[in-house]
CSV table of C-alpha atoms in Angstrom, one decimal:
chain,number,residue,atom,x,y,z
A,912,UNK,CA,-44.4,13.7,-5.7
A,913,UNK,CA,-43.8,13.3,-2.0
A,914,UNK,CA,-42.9,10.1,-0.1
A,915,UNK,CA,-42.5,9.0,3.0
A,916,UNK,CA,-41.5,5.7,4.4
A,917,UNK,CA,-41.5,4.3,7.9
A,918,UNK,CA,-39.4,1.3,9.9
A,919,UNK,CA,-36.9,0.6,6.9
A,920,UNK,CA,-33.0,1.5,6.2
A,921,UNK,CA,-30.2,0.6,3.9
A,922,UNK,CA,-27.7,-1.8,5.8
A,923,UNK,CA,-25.1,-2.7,3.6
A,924,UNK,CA,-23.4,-1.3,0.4
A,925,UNK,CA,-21.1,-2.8,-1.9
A,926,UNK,CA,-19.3,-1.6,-5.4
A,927,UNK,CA,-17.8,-3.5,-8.2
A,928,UNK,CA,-15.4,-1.8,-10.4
A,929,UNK,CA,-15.3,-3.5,-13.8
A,930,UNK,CA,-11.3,-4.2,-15.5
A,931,UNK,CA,-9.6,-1.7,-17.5
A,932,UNK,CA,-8.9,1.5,-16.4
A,933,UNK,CA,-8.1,4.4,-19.0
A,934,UNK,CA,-6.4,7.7,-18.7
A,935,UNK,CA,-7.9,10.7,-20.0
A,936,UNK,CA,-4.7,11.6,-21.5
A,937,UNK,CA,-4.2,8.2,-23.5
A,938,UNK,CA,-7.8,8.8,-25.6
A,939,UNK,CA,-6.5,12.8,-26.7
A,940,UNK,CA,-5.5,11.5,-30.2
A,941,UNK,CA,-9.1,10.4,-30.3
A,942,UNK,CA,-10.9,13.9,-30.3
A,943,UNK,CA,-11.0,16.4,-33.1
A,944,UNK,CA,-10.1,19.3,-30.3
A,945,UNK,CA,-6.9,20.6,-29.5
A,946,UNK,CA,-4.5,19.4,-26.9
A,947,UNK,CA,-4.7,22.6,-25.3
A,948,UNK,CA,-8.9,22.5,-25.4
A,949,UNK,CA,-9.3,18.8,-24.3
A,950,UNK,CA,-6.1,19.8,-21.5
A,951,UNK,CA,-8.8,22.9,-19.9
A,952,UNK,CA,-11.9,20.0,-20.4
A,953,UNK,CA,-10.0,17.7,-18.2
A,954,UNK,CA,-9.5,20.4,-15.5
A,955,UNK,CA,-12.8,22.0,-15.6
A,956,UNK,CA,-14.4,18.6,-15.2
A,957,UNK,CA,-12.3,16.9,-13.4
A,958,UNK,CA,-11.5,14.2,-15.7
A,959,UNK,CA,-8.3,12.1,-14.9
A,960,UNK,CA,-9.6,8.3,-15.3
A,961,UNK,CA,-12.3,5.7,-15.6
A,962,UNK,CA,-12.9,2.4,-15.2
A,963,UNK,CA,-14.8,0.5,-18.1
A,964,UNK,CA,-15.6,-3.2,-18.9
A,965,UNK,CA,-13.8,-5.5,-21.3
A,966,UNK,CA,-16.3,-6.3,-24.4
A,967,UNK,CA,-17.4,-9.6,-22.7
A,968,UNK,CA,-18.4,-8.2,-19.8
A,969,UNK,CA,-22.0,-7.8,-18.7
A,970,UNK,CA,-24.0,-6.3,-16.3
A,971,UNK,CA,-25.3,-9.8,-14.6
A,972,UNK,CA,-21.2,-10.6,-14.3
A,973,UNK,CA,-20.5,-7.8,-12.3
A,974,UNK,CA,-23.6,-8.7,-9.8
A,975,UNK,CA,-23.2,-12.1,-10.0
A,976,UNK,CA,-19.6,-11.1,-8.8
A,977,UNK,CA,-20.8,-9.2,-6.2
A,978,UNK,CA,-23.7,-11.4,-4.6
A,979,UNK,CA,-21.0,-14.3,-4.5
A,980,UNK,CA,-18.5,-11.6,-2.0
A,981,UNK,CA,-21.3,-11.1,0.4
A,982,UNK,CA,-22.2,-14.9,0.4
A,983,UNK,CA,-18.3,-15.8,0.6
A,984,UNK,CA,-17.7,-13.2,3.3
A,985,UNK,CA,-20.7,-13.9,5.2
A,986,UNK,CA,-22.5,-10.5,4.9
A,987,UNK,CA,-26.0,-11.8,2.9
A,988,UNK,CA,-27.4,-14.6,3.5
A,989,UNK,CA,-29.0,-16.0,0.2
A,990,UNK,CA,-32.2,-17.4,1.7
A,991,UNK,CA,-33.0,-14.6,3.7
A,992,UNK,CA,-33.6,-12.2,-0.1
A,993,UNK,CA,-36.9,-11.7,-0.6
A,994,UNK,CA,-36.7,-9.1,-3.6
A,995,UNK,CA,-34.3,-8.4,-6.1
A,996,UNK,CA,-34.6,-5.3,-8.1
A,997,UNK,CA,-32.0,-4.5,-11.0
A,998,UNK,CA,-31.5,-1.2,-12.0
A,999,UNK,CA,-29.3,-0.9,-15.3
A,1000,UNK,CA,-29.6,0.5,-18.7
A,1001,UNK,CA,-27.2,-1.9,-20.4
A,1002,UNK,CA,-29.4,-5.6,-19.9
A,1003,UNK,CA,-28.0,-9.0,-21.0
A,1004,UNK,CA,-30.6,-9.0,-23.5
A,1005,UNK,CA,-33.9,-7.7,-24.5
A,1006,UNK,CA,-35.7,-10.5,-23.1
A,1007,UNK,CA,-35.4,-12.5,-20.3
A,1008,UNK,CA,-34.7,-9.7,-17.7
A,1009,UNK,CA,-31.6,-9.7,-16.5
A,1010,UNK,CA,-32.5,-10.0,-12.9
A,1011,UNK,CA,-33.0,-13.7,-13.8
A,1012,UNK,CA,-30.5,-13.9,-15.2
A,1013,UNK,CA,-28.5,-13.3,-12.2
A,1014,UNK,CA,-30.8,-15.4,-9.9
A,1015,UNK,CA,-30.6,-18.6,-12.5
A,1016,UNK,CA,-26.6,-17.9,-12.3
A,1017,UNK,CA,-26.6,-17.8,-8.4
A,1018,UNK,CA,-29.6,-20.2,-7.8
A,1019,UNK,CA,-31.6,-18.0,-5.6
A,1020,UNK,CA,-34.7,-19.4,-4.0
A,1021,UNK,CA,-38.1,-19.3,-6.2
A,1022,UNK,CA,-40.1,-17.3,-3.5
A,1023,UNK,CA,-39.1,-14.2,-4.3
A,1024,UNK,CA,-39.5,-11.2,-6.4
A,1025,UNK,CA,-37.1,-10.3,-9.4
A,1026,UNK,CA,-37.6,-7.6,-11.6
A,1027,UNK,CA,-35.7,-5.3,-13.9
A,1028,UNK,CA,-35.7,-1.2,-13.9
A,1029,UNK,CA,-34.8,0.8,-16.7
A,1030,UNK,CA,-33.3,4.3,-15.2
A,1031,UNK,CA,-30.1,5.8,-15.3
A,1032,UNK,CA,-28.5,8.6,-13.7
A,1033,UNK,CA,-31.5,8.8,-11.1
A,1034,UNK,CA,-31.5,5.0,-11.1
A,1035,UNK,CA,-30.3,4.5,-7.4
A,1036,UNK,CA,-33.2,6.5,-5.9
A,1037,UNK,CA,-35.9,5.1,-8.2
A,1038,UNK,CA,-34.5,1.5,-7.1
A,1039,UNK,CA,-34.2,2.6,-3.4
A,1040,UNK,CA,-37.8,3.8,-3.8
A,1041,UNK,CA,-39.0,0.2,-5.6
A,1042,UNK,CA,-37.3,-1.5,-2.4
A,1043,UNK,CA,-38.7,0.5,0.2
A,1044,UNK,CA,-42.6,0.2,-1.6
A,1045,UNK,CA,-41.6,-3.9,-1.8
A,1046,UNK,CA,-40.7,-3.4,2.3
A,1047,UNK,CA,-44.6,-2.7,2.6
A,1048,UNK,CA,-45.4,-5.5,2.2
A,1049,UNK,CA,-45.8,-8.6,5.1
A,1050,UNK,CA,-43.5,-10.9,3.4
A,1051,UNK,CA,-40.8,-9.1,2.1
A,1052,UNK,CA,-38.1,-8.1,5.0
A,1053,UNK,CA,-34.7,-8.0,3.0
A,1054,UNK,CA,-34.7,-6.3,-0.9
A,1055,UNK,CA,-31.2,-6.3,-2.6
A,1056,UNK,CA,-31.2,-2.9,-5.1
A,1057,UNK,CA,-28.4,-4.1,-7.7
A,1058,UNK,CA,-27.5,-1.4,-9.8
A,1059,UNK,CA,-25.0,-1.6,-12.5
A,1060,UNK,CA,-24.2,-0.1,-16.4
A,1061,UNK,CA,-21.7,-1.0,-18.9
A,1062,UNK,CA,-22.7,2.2,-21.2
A,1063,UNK,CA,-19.5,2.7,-22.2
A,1064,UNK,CA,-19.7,0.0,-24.9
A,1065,UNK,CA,-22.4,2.8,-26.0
A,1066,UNK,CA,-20.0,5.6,-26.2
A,1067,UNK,CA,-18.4,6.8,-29.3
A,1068,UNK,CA,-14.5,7.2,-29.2
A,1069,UNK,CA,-14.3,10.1,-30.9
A,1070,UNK,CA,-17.2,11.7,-28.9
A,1071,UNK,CA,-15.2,14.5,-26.3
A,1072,UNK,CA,-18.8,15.1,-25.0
A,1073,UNK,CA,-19.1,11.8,-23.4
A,1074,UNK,CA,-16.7,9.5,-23.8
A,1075,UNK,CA,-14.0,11.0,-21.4
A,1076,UNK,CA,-16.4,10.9,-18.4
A,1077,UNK,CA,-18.7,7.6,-19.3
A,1078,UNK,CA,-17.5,4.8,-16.6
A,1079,UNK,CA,-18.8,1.1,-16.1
A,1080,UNK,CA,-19.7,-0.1,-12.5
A,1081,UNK,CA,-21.9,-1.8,-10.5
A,1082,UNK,CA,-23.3,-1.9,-6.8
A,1083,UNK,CA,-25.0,-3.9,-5.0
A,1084,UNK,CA,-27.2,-2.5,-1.4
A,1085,UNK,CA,-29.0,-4.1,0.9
A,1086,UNK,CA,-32.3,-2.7,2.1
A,1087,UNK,CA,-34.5,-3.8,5.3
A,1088,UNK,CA,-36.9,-3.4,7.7
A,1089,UNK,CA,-35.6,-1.9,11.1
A,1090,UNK,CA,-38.6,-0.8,13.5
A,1091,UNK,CA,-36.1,1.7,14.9
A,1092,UNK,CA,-35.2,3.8,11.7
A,1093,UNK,CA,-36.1,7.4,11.4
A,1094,UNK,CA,-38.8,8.3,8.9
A,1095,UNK,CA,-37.3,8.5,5.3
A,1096,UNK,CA,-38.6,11.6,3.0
A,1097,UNK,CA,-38.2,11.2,-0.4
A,1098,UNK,CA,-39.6,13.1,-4.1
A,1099,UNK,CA,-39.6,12.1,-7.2
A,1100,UNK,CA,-40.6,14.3,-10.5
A,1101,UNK,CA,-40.6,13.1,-14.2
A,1102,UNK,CA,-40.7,15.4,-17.3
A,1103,UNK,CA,-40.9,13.2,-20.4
A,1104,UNK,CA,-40.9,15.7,-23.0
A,1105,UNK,CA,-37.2,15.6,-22.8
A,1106,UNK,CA,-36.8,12.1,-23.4
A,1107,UNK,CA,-34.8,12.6,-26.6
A,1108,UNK,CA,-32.2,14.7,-24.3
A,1109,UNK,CA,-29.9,11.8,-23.4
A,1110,UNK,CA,-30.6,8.7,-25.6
A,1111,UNK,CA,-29.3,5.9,-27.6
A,1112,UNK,CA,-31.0,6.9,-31.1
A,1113,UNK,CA,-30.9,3.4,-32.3
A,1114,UNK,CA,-30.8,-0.2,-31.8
A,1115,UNK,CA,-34.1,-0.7,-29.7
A,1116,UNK,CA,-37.5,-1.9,-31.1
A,1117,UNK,CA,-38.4,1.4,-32.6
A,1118,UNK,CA,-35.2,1.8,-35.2
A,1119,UNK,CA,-33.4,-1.5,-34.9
A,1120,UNK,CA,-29.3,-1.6,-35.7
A,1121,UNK,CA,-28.8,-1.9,-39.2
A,1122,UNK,CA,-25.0,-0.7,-41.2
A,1123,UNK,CA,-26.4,2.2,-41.6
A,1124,UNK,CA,-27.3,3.4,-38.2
A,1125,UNK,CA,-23.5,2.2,-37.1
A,1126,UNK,CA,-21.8,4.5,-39.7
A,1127,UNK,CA,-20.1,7.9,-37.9
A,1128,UNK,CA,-20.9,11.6,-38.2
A,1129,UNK,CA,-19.5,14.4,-37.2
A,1130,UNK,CA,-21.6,17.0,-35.2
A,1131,UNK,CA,-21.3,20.7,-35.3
A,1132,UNK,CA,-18.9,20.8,-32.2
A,1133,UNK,CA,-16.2,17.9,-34.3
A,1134,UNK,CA,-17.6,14.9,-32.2
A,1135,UNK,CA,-18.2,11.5,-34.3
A,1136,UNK,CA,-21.2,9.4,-33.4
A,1137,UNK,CA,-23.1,7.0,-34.6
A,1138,UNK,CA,-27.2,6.4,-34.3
A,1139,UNK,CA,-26.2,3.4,-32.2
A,1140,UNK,CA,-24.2,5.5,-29.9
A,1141,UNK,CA,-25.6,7.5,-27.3
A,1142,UNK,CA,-25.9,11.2,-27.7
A,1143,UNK,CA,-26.5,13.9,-24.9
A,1144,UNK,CA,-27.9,17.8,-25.5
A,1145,UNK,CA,-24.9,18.8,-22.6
A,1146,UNK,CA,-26.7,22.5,-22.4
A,1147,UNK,CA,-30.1,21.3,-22.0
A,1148,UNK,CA,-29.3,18.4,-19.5
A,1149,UNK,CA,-27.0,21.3,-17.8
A,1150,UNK,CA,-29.9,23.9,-17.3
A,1151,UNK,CA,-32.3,21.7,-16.7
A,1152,UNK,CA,-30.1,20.4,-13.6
A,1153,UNK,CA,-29.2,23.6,-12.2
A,1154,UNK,CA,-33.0,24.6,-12.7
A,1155,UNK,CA,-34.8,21.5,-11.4
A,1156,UNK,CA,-32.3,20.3,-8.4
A,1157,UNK,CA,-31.7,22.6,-6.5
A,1158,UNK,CA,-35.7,23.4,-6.4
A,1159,UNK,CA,-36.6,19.8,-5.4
A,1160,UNK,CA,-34.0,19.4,-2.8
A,1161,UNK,CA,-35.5,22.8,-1.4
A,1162,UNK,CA,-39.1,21.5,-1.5
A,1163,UNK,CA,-38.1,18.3,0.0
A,1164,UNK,CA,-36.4,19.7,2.5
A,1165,UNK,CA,-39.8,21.3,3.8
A,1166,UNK,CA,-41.8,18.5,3.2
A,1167,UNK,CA,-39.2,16.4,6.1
A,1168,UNK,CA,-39.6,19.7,8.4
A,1169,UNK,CA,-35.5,19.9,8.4
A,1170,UNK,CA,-33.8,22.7,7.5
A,1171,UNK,CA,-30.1,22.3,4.9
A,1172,UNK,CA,-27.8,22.6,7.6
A,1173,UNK,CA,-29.3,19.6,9.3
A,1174,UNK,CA,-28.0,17.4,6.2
A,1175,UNK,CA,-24.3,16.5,6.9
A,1176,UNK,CA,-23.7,15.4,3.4
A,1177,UNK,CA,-25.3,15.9,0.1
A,1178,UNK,CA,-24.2,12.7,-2.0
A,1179,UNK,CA,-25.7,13.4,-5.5
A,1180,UNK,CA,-25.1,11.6,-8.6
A,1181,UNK,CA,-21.5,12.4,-10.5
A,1182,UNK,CA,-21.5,13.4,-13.6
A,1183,UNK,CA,-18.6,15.6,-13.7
A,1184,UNK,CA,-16.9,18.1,-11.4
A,1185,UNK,CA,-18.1,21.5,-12.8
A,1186,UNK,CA,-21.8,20.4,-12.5
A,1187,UNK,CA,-21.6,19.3,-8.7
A,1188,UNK,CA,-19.8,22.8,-8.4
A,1189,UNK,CA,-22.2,24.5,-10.0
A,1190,UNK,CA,-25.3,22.5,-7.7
A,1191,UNK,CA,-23.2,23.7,-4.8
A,1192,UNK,CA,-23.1,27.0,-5.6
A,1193,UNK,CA,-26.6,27.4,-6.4
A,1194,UNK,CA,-27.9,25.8,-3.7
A,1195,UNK,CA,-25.8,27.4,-1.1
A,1196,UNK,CA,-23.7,23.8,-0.3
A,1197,UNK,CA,-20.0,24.2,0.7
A,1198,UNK,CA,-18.0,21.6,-1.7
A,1199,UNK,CA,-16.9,19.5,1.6
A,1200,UNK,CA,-20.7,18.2,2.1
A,1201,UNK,CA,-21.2,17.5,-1.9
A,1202,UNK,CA,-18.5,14.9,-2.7
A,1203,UNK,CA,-17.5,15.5,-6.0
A,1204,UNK,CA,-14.4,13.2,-6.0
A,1205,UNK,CA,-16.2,10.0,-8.3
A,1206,UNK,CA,-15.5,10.8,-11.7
A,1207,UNK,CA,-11.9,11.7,-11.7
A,1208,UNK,CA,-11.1,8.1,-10.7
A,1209,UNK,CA,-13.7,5.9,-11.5
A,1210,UNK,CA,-15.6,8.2,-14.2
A,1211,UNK,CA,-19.0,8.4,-14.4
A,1212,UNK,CA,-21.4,5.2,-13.9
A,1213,UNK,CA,-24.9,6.5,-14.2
A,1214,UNK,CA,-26.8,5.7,-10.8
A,1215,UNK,CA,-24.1,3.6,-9.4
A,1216,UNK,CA,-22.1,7.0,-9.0
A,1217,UNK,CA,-24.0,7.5,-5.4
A,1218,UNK,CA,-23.3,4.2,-3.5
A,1219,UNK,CA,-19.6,5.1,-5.4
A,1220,UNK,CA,-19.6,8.2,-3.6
A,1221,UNK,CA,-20.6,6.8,-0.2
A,1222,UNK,CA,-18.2,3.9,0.1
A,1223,UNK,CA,-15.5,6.2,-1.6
A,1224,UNK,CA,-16.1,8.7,1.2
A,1225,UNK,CA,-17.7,7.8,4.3
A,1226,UNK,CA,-16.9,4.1,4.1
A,1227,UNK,CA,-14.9,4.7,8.2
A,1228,UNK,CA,-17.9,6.3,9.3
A,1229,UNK,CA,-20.5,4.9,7.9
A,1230,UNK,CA,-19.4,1.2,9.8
A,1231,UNK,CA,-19.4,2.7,13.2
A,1232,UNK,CA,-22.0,5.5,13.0
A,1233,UNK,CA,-24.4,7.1,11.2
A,1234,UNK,CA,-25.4,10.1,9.2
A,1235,UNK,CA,-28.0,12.1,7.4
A,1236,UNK,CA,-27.5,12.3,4.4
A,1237,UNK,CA,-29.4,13.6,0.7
A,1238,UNK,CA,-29.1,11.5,-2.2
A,1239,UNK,CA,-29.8,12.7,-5.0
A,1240,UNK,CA,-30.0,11.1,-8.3
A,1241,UNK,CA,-30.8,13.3,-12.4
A,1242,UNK,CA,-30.8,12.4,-15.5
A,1243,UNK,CA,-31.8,10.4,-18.3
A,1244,UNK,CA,-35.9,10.4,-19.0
A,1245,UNK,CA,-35.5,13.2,-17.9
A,1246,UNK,CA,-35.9,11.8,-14.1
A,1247,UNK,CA,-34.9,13.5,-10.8
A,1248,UNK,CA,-35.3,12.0,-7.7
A,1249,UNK,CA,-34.2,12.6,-4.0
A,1250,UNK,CA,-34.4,11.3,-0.4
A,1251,UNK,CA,-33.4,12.3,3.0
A,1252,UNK,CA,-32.5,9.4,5.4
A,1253,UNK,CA,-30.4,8.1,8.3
A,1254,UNK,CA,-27.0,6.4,6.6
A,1255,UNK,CA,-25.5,3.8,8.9
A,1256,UNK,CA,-24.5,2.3,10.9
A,1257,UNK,CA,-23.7,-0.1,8.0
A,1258,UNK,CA,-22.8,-4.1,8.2
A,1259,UNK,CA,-20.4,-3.5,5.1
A,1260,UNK,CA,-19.2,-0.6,2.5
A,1261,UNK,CA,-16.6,-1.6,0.3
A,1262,UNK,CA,-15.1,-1.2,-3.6
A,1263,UNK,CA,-14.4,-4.3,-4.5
A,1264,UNK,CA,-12.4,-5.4,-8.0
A,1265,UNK,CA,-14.1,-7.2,-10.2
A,1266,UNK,CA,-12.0,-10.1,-11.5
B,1147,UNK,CA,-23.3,44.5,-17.3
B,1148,UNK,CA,-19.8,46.7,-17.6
B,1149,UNK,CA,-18.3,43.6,-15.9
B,1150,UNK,CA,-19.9,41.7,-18.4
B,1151,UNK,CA,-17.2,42.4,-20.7
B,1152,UNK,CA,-14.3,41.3,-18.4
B,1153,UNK,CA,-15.9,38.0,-17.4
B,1154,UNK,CA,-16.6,36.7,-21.1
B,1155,UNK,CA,-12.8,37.8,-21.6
B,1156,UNK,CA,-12.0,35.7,-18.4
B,1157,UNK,CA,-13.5,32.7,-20.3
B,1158,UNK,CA,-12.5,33.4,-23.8
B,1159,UNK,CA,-9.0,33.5,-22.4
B,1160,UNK,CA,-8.4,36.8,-23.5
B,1161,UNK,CA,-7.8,40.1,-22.1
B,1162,UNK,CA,-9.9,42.3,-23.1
B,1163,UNK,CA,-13.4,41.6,-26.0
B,1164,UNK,CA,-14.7,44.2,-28.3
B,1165,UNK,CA,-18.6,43.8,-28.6
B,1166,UNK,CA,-18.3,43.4,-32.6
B,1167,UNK,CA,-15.9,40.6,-31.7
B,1168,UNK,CA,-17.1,37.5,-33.6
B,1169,UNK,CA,-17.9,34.4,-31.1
B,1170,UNK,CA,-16.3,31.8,-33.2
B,1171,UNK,CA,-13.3,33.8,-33.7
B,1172,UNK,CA,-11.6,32.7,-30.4
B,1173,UNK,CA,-8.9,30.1,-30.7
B,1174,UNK,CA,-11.0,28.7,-26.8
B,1175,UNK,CA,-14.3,28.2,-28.6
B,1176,UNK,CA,-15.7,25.1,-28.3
B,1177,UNK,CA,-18.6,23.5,-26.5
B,1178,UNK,CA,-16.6,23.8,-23.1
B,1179,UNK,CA,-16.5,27.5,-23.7
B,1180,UNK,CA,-20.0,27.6,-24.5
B,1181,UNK,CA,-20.8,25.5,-21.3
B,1182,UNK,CA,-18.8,28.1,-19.2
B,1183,UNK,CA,-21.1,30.9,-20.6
B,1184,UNK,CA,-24.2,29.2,-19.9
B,1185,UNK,CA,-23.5,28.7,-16.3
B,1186,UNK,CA,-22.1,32.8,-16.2
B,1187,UNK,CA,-24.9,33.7,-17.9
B,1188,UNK,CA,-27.0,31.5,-15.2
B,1189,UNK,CA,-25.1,32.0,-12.1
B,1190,UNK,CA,-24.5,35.6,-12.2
B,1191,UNK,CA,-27.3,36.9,-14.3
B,1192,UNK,CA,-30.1,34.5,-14.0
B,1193,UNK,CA,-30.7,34.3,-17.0
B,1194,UNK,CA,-30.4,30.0,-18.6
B,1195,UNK,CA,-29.4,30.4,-22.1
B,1196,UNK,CA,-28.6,27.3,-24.7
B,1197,UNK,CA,-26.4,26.5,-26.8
B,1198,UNK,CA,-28.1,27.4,-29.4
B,1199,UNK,CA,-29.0,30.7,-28.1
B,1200,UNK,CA,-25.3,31.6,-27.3
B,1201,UNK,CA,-24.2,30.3,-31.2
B,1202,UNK,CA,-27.4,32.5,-32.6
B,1203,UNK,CA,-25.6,35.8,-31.0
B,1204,UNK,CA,-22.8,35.8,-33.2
B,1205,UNK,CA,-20.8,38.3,-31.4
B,1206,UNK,CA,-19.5,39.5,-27.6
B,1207,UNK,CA,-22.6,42.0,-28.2
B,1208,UNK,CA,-25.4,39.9,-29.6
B,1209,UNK,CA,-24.7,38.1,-26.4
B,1210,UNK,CA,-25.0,41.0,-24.4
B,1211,UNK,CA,-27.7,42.4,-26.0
B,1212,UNK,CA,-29.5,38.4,-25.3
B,1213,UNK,CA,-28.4,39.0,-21.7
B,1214,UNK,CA,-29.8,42.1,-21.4
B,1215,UNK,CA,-33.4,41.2,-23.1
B,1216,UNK,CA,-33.9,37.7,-21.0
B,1217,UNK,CA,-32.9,39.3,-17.7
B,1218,UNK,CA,-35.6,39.0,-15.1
């Protein structure tokens, strides 16, 4: 689906890295593989470290954390929100959304809209989108997309498929009207017959949490998992990326009348090295306008990999200048998303430490 | 597909296959290995094969033969 959207940009990005940080090389023992296997893993796919959450951690203490920086520093005004979206698969709770949690905790104003997303690794378009469809509107003129997940407390230990890359994180961007802005082109495309590629078996409405759906199993590749951890089909989410991204950047591309050497950087989602390779081969890309630098530090975050990759990278120019760049979000549901737009100039892009 | 030989070698980390060569017997085989073939098997021959399909072959030449049925 193709969308267009007039008078708006993103003027501020912030990240939160959560705690502990963990080596790739301390979790080895961990794996039924051999030090020599799990050694070529880590190369191929870039794996060195992440950054995950202690257990008490949530996703509202991270934004909460977050929102408080650009009040203390001056950079958001709380009064002046007039939306809120959260985009996170990892929620305080079921019920209330977690949203409101954040605006009872910072004691945001009651005119305003809050509401809670459920998307991963596409998450930061589909919440870019919400903000920019909220912007429509008369009354709304500043929309803060939060973004954060804690998945890794949904990671088996002993699961070499995911838990070397699966990172905690959180962002926080600010999104507003500008009359000046350049049109922003965006697509979106859905295809829920793979839902049960990348999910959490258990633990949800459908087959609640119960001893038995915590006990381990081995797989036929030697990973250990339980039904409440989550599980990915690493071929199938492979293939379908390299089949589905590279077409919709393509068609997207034509729908915005701009050809792919007019993009100056391509900041897709991170899941791990050899995939981002692998995009930027197929789609004809050199590596120096994909960033693929996210994971081997700061591991992989779901959606909150993109504003990762932009304050990681482009943080100098991004504060005096601007850009155009492609994000690009896939995943989860299975959802891919993308949008072309003018980056910067910025009033702030940082990493921050959550503490 | 004579180079097909040499670049399953490359990722089996061996240096030279035979096509009766059992998949499994490779001290490298393991889902990163399999990963690497699907994205050979994709970037040089077009063809997206899964998991699955690469297990199913059994040997260097069931997986050539695969190759050589699903090529466009």
């Amino acid at each position: 689906m193709n969308l267009h959207f007039k008078d708006k940009r993103i003027s501020g990005v912030l990240n939160i890295l959560p705690e502990r940080e963990i080596a790739f090389k301390e979790e080895l023992e961990n794996y039924n593989f051999s030090r020599a296997q799990s050694m070529k893993l880590k190369l191929i796919m870039g794996y060195e470290k992440r950054r995950i959450v202690d257990t008490q951690t949530c996703v509202s203490d991270l934004c909460v954390y977050g929102l408080n920086y650009l009040f203390d520093n001056d950079l958001l005004n709380r009064d002046e929100i007039d939306a809120m979206i959260l985009v996170t698969q990892s929620p305080d709770y079921f019920m209330p959304p977690t949203s409101h949690v954040i605006h009872g905790r910072l004691g945001l104003k009651q005119e305003m809209i809050c509401l809670d997303i459920n998307q991963g690794c596409s998450g930061y378009v589909v919440g870019l989108n919400q903000a920019f469809f909220l912007l429509e509107n008369e009354a709304v003129n500043k929309v803060i997309v939060l973004n954060a997940d804690t998945l890794s407390k949904k990671v088996s230990k002993h699961d070499r498929n995911n838990n070397p890359q699966i990172g905690d994180g959180a962002s926080v961007t600010l999104v507003e009207k500008s009359v000046k802005s350049a049109t922003i082109f965006g697509k979106v495309k859905v295809d829920g017959s793979g839902a049960d590629v990348l999910i959490i078996p258990a633990g949800g409405f459908k087959t609640p949490s119960t001893p038995e759906t915590g006990i381990l199993k081995e797989d036929t590749a030697g990973n250990r998992r339980s039904m409440d951890h989550l599980v990915m089909k690493g071929d199938e989410v492979f293939n379908f990326v390299q089949r589905e991204v590279p077409v919709m950047v393509e068609e997207l591309l034509e729908f915005a009348g701009l050809d792919k050497s007019d993009i100056d950087s391509f900041i897709f989602h991170q899941p791990n090295k050899f995939m981002l390779k692998k995009l930027a081969d197929k789609m004809g890309v050199t590596y120096d306008k994909m960033p693929n630098n996210v994971v081997e530090q700061f591991g992989n975050s779901s959606g909150v990999t993109i504003p990762m990759t932009i304050a990681l990278n482009y943080r100098e120019r991004l504060l005096g200048g601007s850009f155009t760049a492609c994000l690009t979000g896939f995943g989860v549901g299975l959802n891919w998303a993308s949008l072309i737009l003018t980056l910067g100039p910025l009033n702030f892009c940082e990493i921050i430490d959550y503490e | 597909m004579k180079k097909f030989e040499s670049l399953i070698a490359e990722i089996l980390e061996v240096d030279s296959v035979d096509l009766a060569d059992n998949l499994k017997s490779f001290d490298s085989w393991d889902s990163l290995t399999i990963l690497s073939i699907i994205a050979l098997c994709d970037e040089s021959y077009g063809v997206q094969l899964t998991a699955d399909d690469i297990e199913g072959s059994l040997t260097v030449g069931g997986l050539k033969d695969l190759l050589t049925v699903k090529q466009p």
